């Protein structure tokens, strides 16, 4: 076993140098690397105190990334919950515009050809994490050929 592998602080710093991690995710990675659970807890507390690890900063990064990837509010909340962090504030995103943009990128200006195609488009937007109301509004606007905000 290498010295770094037994030192959770050094390993955590190496991981944090690449990208932000939530405390829960960082803890899991350190435990999988073979670090002692007690040492991991102490190391994480020290990293938080020093400002190297911050769940709020991680949540902000995750929100920005998911919005940029075209995900909706339901998916965003699920990802934050899975990461074990709470978002400090809702992002200033117009979810209808976000859904319309994602829809247009995927399907362009084409209309659903039948019920099966319509259902496929609904599943696509639902899988991205948009609410039923938003999906309904996007598909209604696509039928009318009008993607301006209501």
Short mmCIF file of N, CA and C in Angstrom, two decimals:
data_model
loop_
_atom_site.label_atom_id
_atom_site.label_comp_id
_atom_site.label_asym_id
_atom_site.label_seq_id
_atom_site.Cartn_x
_atom_site.Cartn_y
_atom_site.Cartn_z
N UNK A 1 0.84 -1.18 0.00
CA UNK A 1 0.00 0.00 0.00
C UNK A 1 0.88 1.24 0.00
N UNK A 2 0.61 2.18 -0.89
CA UNK A 2 1.42 3.39 -0.99
C UNK A 2 1.08 4.35 0.14
N UNK A 3 1.99 5.27 0.38
CA UNK A 3 1.76 6.24 1.46
C UNK A 3 0.55 7.11 1.15
N UNK A 4 0.38 7.48 -0.14
CA UNK A 4 -0.75 8.33 -0.51
C UNK A 4 -2.06 7.59 -0.30
N UNK A 5 -2.05 6.33 -0.58
CA UNK A 5 -3.28 5.55 -0.44
C UNK A 5 -3.71 5.46 1.01
N UNK A 6 -2.77 5.45 1.92
CA UNK A 6 -3.12 5.39 3.33
C UNK A 6 -3.41 6.78 3.90
N UNK A 7 -3.08 7.83 3.15
CA UNK A 7 -3.31 9.20 3.60
C UNK A 7 -4.52 9.78 2.86
N UNK A 8 -5.68 9.78 3.49
CA UNK A 8 -6.88 10.26 2.79
C UNK A 8 -6.82 11.74 2.44
N UNK A 9 -6.09 12.54 3.21
CA UNK A 9 -6.00 13.96 2.91
C UNK A 9 -5.27 14.19 1.59
N UNK A 10 -4.15 13.51 1.40
CA UNK A 10 -3.39 13.67 0.16
C UNK A 10 -4.20 13.20 -1.05
N UNK A 11 -4.87 12.07 -0.90
CA UNK A 11 -5.68 11.55 -2.00
C UNK A 11 -6.84 12.49 -2.30
N UNK A 12 -7.49 13.01 -1.26
CA UNK A 12 -8.62 13.92 -1.45
C UNK A 12 -8.17 15.21 -2.13
N UNK A 13 -7.01 15.72 -1.75
CA UNK A 13 -6.49 16.94 -2.38
C UNK A 13 -6.20 16.70 -3.86
N UNK A 14 -5.67 15.52 -4.16
CA UNK A 14 -5.40 15.18 -5.56
C UNK A 14 -6.70 15.13 -6.36
N UNK A 15 -7.74 14.55 -5.77
CA UNK A 15 -9.04 14.48 -6.45
C UNK A 15 -9.64 15.87 -6.62
N UNK A 16 -9.58 16.68 -5.56
CA UNK A 16 -10.16 18.03 -5.60
C UNK A 16 -9.41 18.97 -6.54
N UNK A 17 -8.16 18.65 -6.84
CA UNK A 17 -7.39 19.48 -7.78
C UNK A 17 -7.96 19.36 -9.19
N UNK A 18 -8.63 18.25 -9.48
CA UNK A 18 -9.20 18.04 -10.82
C UNK A 18 -10.57 18.65 -10.98
N UNK A 19 -11.42 18.52 -9.97
CA UNK A 19 -12.79 19.05 -10.04
C UNK A 19 -13.38 19.10 -8.64
N UNK A 20 -14.54 19.75 -8.53
CA UNK A 20 -15.26 19.81 -7.25
C UNK A 20 -15.89 18.45 -6.95
N UNK A 21 -15.97 18.12 -5.69
CA UNK A 21 -16.66 16.92 -5.22
C UNK A 21 -17.54 17.29 -4.04
N UNK A 22 -18.69 16.65 -3.96
CA UNK A 22 -19.50 16.76 -2.77
C UNK A 22 -18.87 15.91 -1.68
N UNK A 23 -19.17 16.23 -0.43
CA UNK A 23 -18.58 15.49 0.69
C UNK A 23 -18.89 14.00 0.60
N UNK A 24 -20.13 13.66 0.28
CA UNK A 24 -20.55 12.26 0.20
C UNK A 24 -19.79 11.52 -0.89
N UNK A 25 -19.69 12.13 -2.05
CA UNK A 25 -18.98 11.50 -3.17
C UNK A 25 -17.49 11.35 -2.85
N UNK A 26 -16.91 12.36 -2.26
CA UNK A 26 -15.49 12.30 -1.90
C UNK A 26 -15.24 11.22 -0.86
N UNK A 27 -16.11 11.15 0.14
CA UNK A 27 -16.00 10.11 1.17
C UNK A 27 -16.05 8.72 0.54
N UNK A 28 -17.00 8.50 -0.35
CA UNK A 28 -17.13 7.20 -1.00
C UNK A 28 -15.88 6.84 -1.81
N UNK A 29 -15.33 7.81 -2.51
CA UNK A 29 -14.13 7.54 -3.31
C UNK A 29 -12.94 7.19 -2.42
N UNK A 30 -12.82 7.89 -1.30
CA UNK A 30 -11.70 7.61 -0.39
C UNK A 30 -11.86 6.23 0.25
N UNK A 31 -13.08 5.88 0.61
CA UNK A 31 -13.30 4.56 1.20
C UNK A 31 -13.04 3.45 0.19
N UNK A 32 -13.45 3.67 -1.05
CA UNK A 32 -13.17 2.66 -2.10
C UNK A 32 -11.68 2.53 -2.38
N UNK A 33 -10.92 3.60 -2.12
CA UNK A 33 -9.48 3.56 -2.33
C UNK A 33 -8.77 2.84 -1.19
N UNK A 34 -9.51 2.42 -0.17
CA UNK A 34 -8.91 1.65 0.91
C UNK A 34 -8.53 2.45 2.14
N UNK A 35 -8.97 3.68 2.23
CA UNK A 35 -8.65 4.50 3.41
C UNK A 35 -9.55 4.10 4.58
N UNK A 36 -9.04 4.29 5.78
CA UNK A 36 -9.78 3.99 7.00
C UNK A 36 -10.91 5.00 7.18
N UNK A 37 -12.10 4.51 7.59
CA UNK A 37 -13.28 5.37 7.72
C UNK A 37 -13.06 6.51 8.72
N UNK A 38 -12.41 6.24 9.84
CA UNK A 38 -12.15 7.29 10.82
C UNK A 38 -11.21 8.36 10.28
N UNK A 39 -10.17 7.92 9.58
CA UNK A 39 -9.23 8.87 8.98
C UNK A 39 -9.91 9.70 7.90
N UNK A 40 -10.81 9.08 7.15
CA UNK A 40 -11.53 9.79 6.09
C UNK A 40 -12.39 10.90 6.69
N UNK A 41 -13.10 10.59 7.77
CA UNK A 41 -13.95 11.60 8.42
C UNK A 41 -13.12 12.78 8.91
N UNK A 42 -11.99 12.49 9.52
CA UNK A 42 -11.11 13.56 10.01
C UNK A 42 -10.56 14.39 8.85
N UNK A 43 -10.15 13.71 7.79
CA UNK A 43 -9.59 14.40 6.63
C UNK A 43 -10.64 15.31 5.98
N UNK A 44 -11.87 14.80 5.86
CA UNK A 44 -12.93 15.61 5.25
C UNK A 44 -13.25 16.84 6.10
N UNK A 45 -13.28 16.66 7.41
CA UNK A 45 -13.52 17.81 8.29
C UNK A 45 -12.42 18.86 8.12
N UNK A 46 -11.18 18.41 8.01
CA UNK A 46 -10.06 19.34 7.83
C UNK A 46 -10.14 20.05 6.48
N UNK A 47 -10.53 19.32 5.44
CA UNK A 47 -10.65 19.93 4.11
C UNK A 47 -11.77 20.97 4.06
N UNK A 48 -12.87 20.69 4.74
CA UNK A 48 -13.97 21.65 4.81
C UNK A 48 -13.52 22.89 5.58
N UNK A 49 -12.85 22.69 6.70
CA UNK A 49 -12.38 23.82 7.52
C UNK A 49 -11.40 24.69 6.74
N UNK A 50 -10.57 24.07 5.91
CA UNK A 50 -9.59 24.81 5.12
C UNK A 50 -10.21 25.43 3.87
N UNK A 51 -11.44 25.07 3.54
CA UNK A 51 -12.11 25.64 2.38
C UNK A 51 -11.84 24.91 1.07
N UNK A 52 -11.20 23.75 1.15
CA UNK A 52 -10.90 22.99 -0.06
C UNK A 52 -12.11 22.22 -0.57
N UNK A 53 -12.98 21.83 0.32
CA UNK A 53 -14.19 21.11 -0.06
C UNK A 53 -15.38 21.87 0.49
N UNK A 54 -16.35 22.14 -0.38
CA UNK A 54 -17.52 22.92 0.01
C UNK A 54 -18.73 22.39 -0.75
N UNK A 55 -19.72 21.87 -0.03
CA UNK A 55 -20.90 21.31 -0.68
C UNK A 55 -21.70 22.37 -1.43
N UNK A 56 -21.74 23.60 -0.93
CA UNK A 56 -22.47 24.66 -1.62
C UNK A 56 -21.81 24.98 -2.96
N UNK A 57 -20.50 25.03 -2.98
CA UNK A 57 -19.77 25.28 -4.23
C UNK A 57 -19.98 24.14 -5.20
N UNK A 58 -19.98 22.91 -4.68
CA UNK A 58 -20.21 21.74 -5.51
C UNK A 58 -21.63 21.79 -6.10
N UNK A 59 -22.61 22.16 -5.29
CA UNK A 59 -23.99 22.24 -5.78
C UNK A 59 -24.12 23.28 -6.89
N UNK A 60 -23.47 24.43 -6.73
CA UNK A 60 -23.50 25.46 -7.78
C UNK A 60 -22.90 24.94 -9.08
N UNK A 61 -21.79 24.22 -8.97
CA UNK A 61 -21.14 23.66 -10.15
C UNK A 61 -22.04 22.63 -10.83
N UNK A 62 -22.68 21.79 -10.03
CA UNK A 62 -23.55 20.75 -10.57
C UNK A 62 -24.77 21.37 -11.26
N UNK A 63 -25.34 22.40 -10.67
CA UNK A 63 -26.49 23.08 -11.27
C UNK A 63 -26.09 23.69 -12.61
N UNK A 64 -24.98 24.42 -12.63
CA UNK A 64 -24.52 25.03 -13.89
C UNK A 64 -24.29 23.99 -14.97
N UNK A 65 -23.66 22.89 -14.60
CA UNK A 65 -23.37 21.84 -15.56
C UNK A 65 -24.64 21.21 -16.11
N UNK A 66 -25.57 20.87 -15.23
CA UNK A 66 -26.81 20.22 -15.67
C UNK A 66 -27.67 21.14 -16.53
N UNK A 67 -27.71 22.42 -16.19
CA UNK A 67 -28.48 23.36 -17.01
C UNK A 67 -27.82 23.48 -18.38
N UNK A 68 -26.51 23.57 -18.43
CA UNK A 68 -25.79 23.66 -19.70
C UNK A 68 -26.02 22.41 -20.55
N UNK A 69 -26.19 21.25 -19.89
CA UNK A 69 -26.43 20.00 -20.60
C UNK A 69 -27.88 19.85 -21.06
N UNK A 70 -28.74 20.77 -20.66
CA UNK A 70 -30.13 20.75 -21.11
C UNK A 70 -31.06 19.93 -20.23
N UNK A 71 -30.73 19.76 -18.97
CA UNK A 71 -31.60 19.01 -18.07
C UNK A 71 -32.61 19.93 -17.42
N UNK A 72 -33.72 19.33 -16.98
CA UNK A 72 -34.80 20.08 -16.37
C UNK A 72 -34.74 20.06 -14.85
N UNK A 73 -35.73 20.70 -14.21
CA UNK A 73 -35.70 20.85 -12.76
C UNK A 73 -35.84 19.54 -11.99
N UNK A 74 -36.60 18.60 -12.52
CA UNK A 74 -36.77 17.32 -11.81
C UNK A 74 -35.46 16.54 -11.80
N UNK A 75 -34.78 16.51 -12.92
CA UNK A 75 -33.50 15.82 -13.02
C UNK A 75 -32.45 16.51 -12.15
N UNK A 76 -32.51 17.83 -12.13
CA UNK A 76 -31.57 18.60 -11.32
C UNK A 76 -31.73 18.28 -9.84
N UNK A 77 -32.98 18.28 -9.35
CA UNK A 77 -33.22 17.94 -7.94
C UNK A 77 -32.78 16.52 -7.63
N UNK A 78 -33.03 15.60 -8.56
CA UNK A 78 -32.63 14.21 -8.35
C UNK A 78 -31.11 14.09 -8.26
N UNK A 79 -30.39 14.77 -9.13
CA UNK A 79 -28.93 14.71 -9.10
C UNK A 79 -28.36 15.33 -7.82
N UNK A 80 -28.95 16.41 -7.37
CA UNK A 80 -28.50 17.03 -6.12
C UNK A 80 -28.77 16.12 -4.93
N UNK A 81 -29.95 15.51 -4.91
CA UNK A 81 -30.29 14.59 -3.82
C UNK A 81 -29.35 13.39 -3.83
N UNK A 82 -29.06 12.85 -5.00
CA UNK A 82 -28.15 11.71 -5.11
C UNK A 82 -26.75 12.06 -4.64
N UNK A 83 -26.34 13.32 -4.88
CA UNK A 83 -25.02 13.77 -4.45
C UNK A 83 -24.98 14.11 -2.96
N UNK A 84 -26.14 14.15 -2.33
CA UNK A 84 -26.19 14.44 -0.90
C UNK A 84 -26.00 15.90 -0.57
N UNK A 85 -26.33 16.78 -1.49
CA UNK A 85 -26.19 18.22 -1.24
C UNK A 85 -27.52 18.92 -1.50
N UNK A 86 -27.65 20.09 -0.89
CA UNK A 86 -28.84 20.91 -1.09
C UNK A 86 -28.43 22.14 -1.88
N UNK A 87 -29.22 22.48 -2.87
CA UNK A 87 -28.96 23.71 -3.62
C UNK A 87 -29.37 24.89 -2.76
N UNK A 88 -28.52 25.89 -2.68
CA UNK A 88 -28.81 27.04 -1.82
C UNK A 88 -29.91 27.91 -2.42
N UNK A 89 -30.01 27.95 -3.74
CA UNK A 89 -31.05 28.75 -4.40
C UNK A 89 -31.38 28.11 -5.74
N UNK A 90 -32.61 28.29 -6.17
CA UNK A 90 -33.00 27.80 -7.48
C UNK A 90 -32.28 28.62 -8.54
N UNK A 91 -31.81 27.96 -9.58
CA UNK A 91 -31.15 28.72 -10.64
C UNK A 91 -32.17 29.59 -11.37
N UNK A 92 -31.72 30.70 -11.87
CA UNK A 92 -32.58 31.60 -12.62
C UNK A 92 -32.69 31.07 -14.05
N UNK A 93 -33.52 30.05 -14.22
CA UNK A 93 -33.68 29.41 -15.52
C UNK A 93 -35.15 29.44 -15.89
N UNK A 94 -35.43 29.82 -17.11
CA UNK A 94 -36.78 29.71 -17.64
C UNK A 94 -36.90 28.29 -18.19
N UNK A 95 -37.54 27.41 -17.42
CA UNK A 95 -37.57 26.00 -17.76
C UNK A 95 -38.31 25.73 -19.06
N UNK A 96 -39.28 26.58 -19.41
CA UNK A 96 -39.99 26.40 -20.69
C UNK A 96 -39.03 26.66 -21.85
N UNK A 97 -38.28 27.73 -21.76
CA UNK A 97 -37.30 28.03 -22.81
C UNK A 97 -36.24 26.94 -22.87
N UNK A 98 -35.80 26.46 -21.73
CA UNK A 98 -34.81 25.38 -21.68
C UNK A 98 -35.35 24.14 -22.39
N UNK A 99 -36.60 23.77 -22.08
CA UNK A 99 -37.21 22.59 -22.70
C UNK A 99 -37.39 22.79 -24.20
N UNK A 100 -37.79 23.98 -24.60
CA UNK A 100 -37.96 24.26 -26.03
C UNK A 100 -36.63 24.16 -26.77
N UNK A 101 -35.59 24.66 -26.16
CA UNK A 101 -34.26 24.61 -26.78
C UNK A 101 -33.80 23.17 -26.95
N UNK A 102 -33.97 22.36 -25.90
CA UNK A 102 -33.57 20.95 -25.96
C UNK A 102 -34.41 20.22 -27.01
N UNK A 103 -35.70 20.50 -27.03
CA UNK A 103 -36.62 19.87 -27.99
C UNK A 103 -36.22 20.21 -29.43
N UNK A 104 -35.98 21.49 -29.69
CA UNK A 104 -35.60 21.94 -31.03
C UNK A 104 -34.27 21.34 -31.47
N UNK A 105 -33.34 21.23 -30.54
CA UNK A 105 -32.04 20.66 -30.88
C UNK A 105 -32.19 19.19 -31.28
N UNK A 106 -33.06 18.49 -30.60
CA UNK A 106 -33.25 17.06 -30.87
C UNK A 106 -34.13 16.80 -32.10
N UNK A 107 -35.25 17.52 -32.18
CA UNK A 107 -36.25 17.21 -33.20
C UNK A 107 -36.38 18.26 -34.29
N UNK A 108 -35.74 19.40 -34.13
CA UNK A 108 -35.84 20.45 -35.13
C UNK A 108 -37.27 20.96 -35.25
N UNK A 109 -37.66 21.30 -36.47
CA UNK A 109 -39.01 21.83 -36.72
C UNK A 109 -39.97 20.75 -37.17
N UNK A 110 -39.59 19.50 -37.06
CA UNK A 110 -40.47 18.43 -37.52
C UNK A 110 -41.62 18.22 -36.56
N UNK A 111 -42.73 17.82 -37.10
CA UNK A 111 -43.93 17.53 -36.31
C UNK A 111 -43.96 16.04 -36.00
N UNK A 112 -44.56 15.66 -34.88
CA UNK A 112 -44.74 14.22 -34.63
C UNK A 112 -45.61 13.62 -35.74
N UNK A 113 -45.18 12.48 -36.28
CA UNK A 113 -45.92 11.90 -37.41
C UNK A 113 -47.10 11.06 -36.95
N UNK A 114 -47.02 10.53 -35.73
CA UNK A 114 -48.13 9.72 -35.21
C UNK A 114 -48.04 9.70 -33.69
N UNK A 115 -48.94 8.96 -33.08
CA UNK A 115 -49.00 8.90 -31.62
C UNK A 115 -47.72 8.30 -31.03
N UNK A 116 -47.14 7.35 -31.73
CA UNK A 116 -45.90 6.71 -31.24
C UNK A 116 -44.76 7.73 -31.22
N UNK A 117 -44.66 8.53 -32.25
CA UNK A 117 -43.62 9.56 -32.32
C UNK A 117 -43.86 10.64 -31.25
N UNK A 118 -45.11 11.01 -31.05
CA UNK A 118 -45.47 11.98 -30.02
C UNK A 118 -45.05 11.46 -28.64
N UNK A 119 -45.35 10.19 -28.37
CA UNK A 119 -44.99 9.58 -27.09
C UNK A 119 -43.47 9.53 -26.91
N UNK A 120 -42.76 9.29 -27.99
CA UNK A 120 -41.29 9.26 -27.94
C UNK A 120 -40.75 10.63 -27.54
N UNK A 121 -41.34 11.67 -28.07
CA UNK A 121 -40.91 13.03 -27.75
C UNK A 121 -41.24 13.38 -26.29
N UNK A 122 -42.39 12.93 -25.82
CA UNK A 122 -42.74 13.14 -24.42
C UNK A 122 -41.74 12.43 -23.52
N UNK A 123 -41.41 11.18 -23.84
CA UNK A 123 -40.44 10.42 -23.03
C UNK A 123 -39.08 11.08 -23.03
N UNK A 124 -38.68 11.63 -24.18
CA UNK A 124 -37.40 12.31 -24.27
C UNK A 124 -37.34 13.48 -23.28
N UNK A 125 -38.35 14.34 -23.31
CA UNK A 125 -38.36 15.50 -22.42
C UNK A 125 -38.52 15.08 -20.95
N UNK A 126 -39.32 14.06 -20.70
CA UNK A 126 -39.48 13.56 -19.32
C UNK A 126 -38.16 13.00 -18.82
N UNK A 127 -37.44 12.29 -19.67
CA UNK A 127 -36.15 11.74 -19.29
C UNK A 127 -35.12 12.82 -18.99
N UNK A 128 -35.28 13.98 -19.60
CA UNK A 128 -34.40 15.11 -19.33
C UNK A 128 -34.75 15.80 -18.03
N UNK A 129 -35.94 15.47 -17.46
CA UNK A 129 -36.29 16.01 -16.16
C UNK A 129 -37.23 17.20 -16.19
N UNK A 130 -38.03 17.33 -17.24
CA UNK A 130 -38.98 18.43 -17.31
C UNK A 130 -40.33 17.97 -16.77
N UNK A 131 -41.09 18.91 -16.24
CA UNK A 131 -42.39 18.59 -15.66
C UNK A 131 -43.41 18.33 -16.77
N UNK A 132 -44.49 17.68 -16.39
CA UNK A 132 -45.55 17.37 -17.35
C UNK A 132 -46.14 18.62 -17.98
N UNK A 133 -46.33 19.65 -17.19
CA UNK A 133 -46.89 20.90 -17.71
C UNK A 133 -45.95 21.53 -18.74
N UNK A 134 -44.67 21.54 -18.46
CA UNK A 134 -43.70 22.10 -19.40
C UNK A 134 -43.68 21.29 -20.69
N UNK A 135 -43.71 19.98 -20.57
CA UNK A 135 -43.71 19.11 -21.75
C UNK A 135 -44.95 19.39 -22.60
N UNK A 136 -46.09 19.49 -21.94
CA UNK A 136 -47.33 19.75 -22.67
C UNK A 136 -47.24 21.08 -23.42
N UNK A 137 -46.70 22.11 -22.78
CA UNK A 137 -46.59 23.41 -23.42
C UNK A 137 -45.61 23.39 -24.60
N UNK A 138 -44.52 22.67 -24.46
CA UNK A 138 -43.55 22.58 -25.55
C UNK A 138 -44.16 21.87 -26.75
N UNK A 139 -44.84 20.76 -26.50
CA UNK A 139 -45.42 20.01 -27.61
C UNK A 139 -46.59 20.75 -28.25
N UNK A 140 -47.34 21.49 -27.47
CA UNK A 140 -48.41 22.32 -28.02
C UNK A 140 -47.81 23.41 -28.91
N UNK A 141 -46.76 24.04 -28.43
CA UNK A 141 -46.10 25.08 -29.22
C UNK A 141 -45.49 24.50 -30.49
N UNK A 142 -44.98 23.26 -30.42
CA UNK A 142 -44.39 22.66 -31.62
C UNK A 142 -45.46 22.37 -32.66
N UNK A 143 -46.65 21.99 -32.22
CA UNK A 143 -47.75 21.75 -33.16
C UNK A 143 -48.19 23.05 -33.83
N UNK A 144 -48.16 24.12 -33.06
CA UNK A 144 -48.58 25.41 -33.60
C UNK A 144 -47.43 26.12 -34.32
N UNK A 145 -46.22 25.55 -34.20
CA UNK A 145 -45.06 26.15 -34.84
C UNK A 145 -44.62 27.45 -34.18
N UNK A 146 -44.96 27.62 -32.92
CA UNK A 146 -44.67 28.86 -32.20
C UNK A 146 -43.88 28.55 -30.95
N UNK A 147 -42.59 28.90 -30.95
CA UNK A 147 -41.77 28.66 -29.78
C UNK A 147 -41.48 29.94 -29.02
N UNK A 148 -42.31 30.94 -29.16
CA UNK A 148 -42.11 32.15 -28.36
C UNK A 148 -42.65 31.89 -26.96
N UNK A 149 -42.05 32.53 -25.97
CA UNK A 149 -42.46 32.32 -24.57
C UNK A 149 -43.87 32.88 -24.36
N UNK A 150 -44.68 32.13 -23.61
CA UNK A 150 -46.06 32.58 -23.34
C UNK A 150 -46.07 33.64 -22.30
#
